[in-house]
Amino acid sequence: MKKQSSLSEEQIDRIIEMAWEDRTPFDAIQIQFGLKEEAVIKLMRSEMKPSSFKMWRSRVQGLSLIHI
């Protein structure tokens, strides 16, 4: 599994973009970048403003059927 520090800025941007989309499951991010759901959540928390992170988490938790 890749650590956040080994990811390029371009990869981080792509992970954020994928995670922000309602249709992208965490499994797809894990396959492409090697990051499990917990790591994606940590990355999102560290890269986003607190209000944006809270809004994203609310949406993702509401989409539990998609983001399994």
Short mmCIF file of C-alpha atoms in Angstrom, two decimals:
data_model
loop_
_atom_site.label_atom_id
_atom_site.label_comp_id
_atom_site.label_asym_id
_atom_site.label_seq_id
_atom_site.Cartn_x
_atom_site.Cartn_y
_atom_site.Cartn_z
CA MET A 1 0.00 0.00 0.00
CA LYS A 2 1.30 3.44 -0.89
CA LYS A 3 1.71 5.96 1.87
CA GLN A 4 0.35 9.46 1.40
CA SER A 5 3.86 10.89 1.45
CA SER A 6 4.85 8.77 -1.54
CA LEU A 7 2.00 10.14 -3.64
CA SER A 8 2.65 12.94 -6.09
CA GLU A 9 0.57 16.11 -5.96
CA GLU A 10 -1.05 14.97 -9.21
CA GLN A 11 -2.02 11.61 -7.66
CA ILE A 12 -3.41 13.33 -4.56
CA ASP A 13 -5.48 15.64 -6.75
CA ARG A 14 -6.84 12.65 -8.68
CA ILE A 15 -7.71 10.75 -5.49
CA ILE A 16 -9.57 13.80 -4.16
CA GLU A 17 -11.40 14.15 -7.46
CA MET A 18 -12.39 10.48 -7.47
CA ALA A 19 -13.46 10.53 -3.82
CA TRP A 20 -15.51 13.69 -4.33
CA GLU A 21 -17.51 12.04 -7.15
CA ASP A 22 -20.59 10.29 -5.84
CA ARG A 23 -20.21 7.44 -8.30
CA THR A 24 -16.64 6.38 -7.43
CA PRO A 25 -16.41 3.61 -4.80
CA PHE A 26 -13.48 3.43 -2.42
CA ASP A 27 -12.60 0.06 -3.99
CA ALA A 28 -11.77 1.82 -7.27
CA ILE A 29 -9.40 4.18 -5.46
CA GLN A 30 -7.79 1.26 -3.66
CA ILE A 31 -7.25 -0.65 -6.92
CA GLN A 32 -5.71 2.36 -8.68
CA PHE A 33 -3.71 3.91 -5.84
CA GLY A 34 -3.44 1.24 -3.13
CA LEU A 35 -5.23 3.35 -0.50
CA LYS A 36 -7.91 1.79 1.67
CA GLU A 37 -10.99 3.75 2.71
CA GLU A 38 -9.42 4.87 6.00
CA ALA A 39 -6.38 6.28 4.18
CA VAL A 40 -8.59 8.13 1.68
CA ILE A 41 -10.54 9.67 4.57
CA LYS A 42 -7.28 10.79 6.23
CA LEU A 43 -6.05 12.24 2.95
CA MET A 44 -9.32 14.09 2.41
CA ARG A 45 -9.24 15.43 5.98
CA SER A 46 -5.68 16.73 5.57
CA GLU A 47 -6.18 18.24 2.09
CA MET A 48 -9.59 19.88 2.45
CA LYS A 49 -10.98 22.76 4.47
CA PRO A 50 -12.80 21.44 7.55
CA SER A 51 -16.21 22.55 6.25
CA SER A 52 -15.64 20.87 2.88
CA PHE A 53 -14.45 17.69 4.57
CA LYS A 54 -17.56 17.58 6.77
CA MET A 55 -19.81 18.10 3.75
CA TRP A 56 -18.00 15.31 1.85
CA ARG A 57 -18.18 12.88 4.81
CA SER A 58 -21.90 13.52 5.19
CA ARG A 59 -22.44 12.76 1.50
CA VAL A 60 -20.23 9.67 1.54
CA GLN A 61 -21.87 8.26 4.66
CA GLY A 62 -25.25 8.79 3.01
CA LEU A 63 -24.03 6.76 0.04
CA SER A 64 -23.04 3.69 2.03
CA LEU A 65 -24.34 1.36 -0.69
CA ILE A 66 -21.92 2.86 -3.21
CA HIS A 67 -18.95 3.47 -0.91
CA ILE A 68 -18.48 0.04 0.64
#
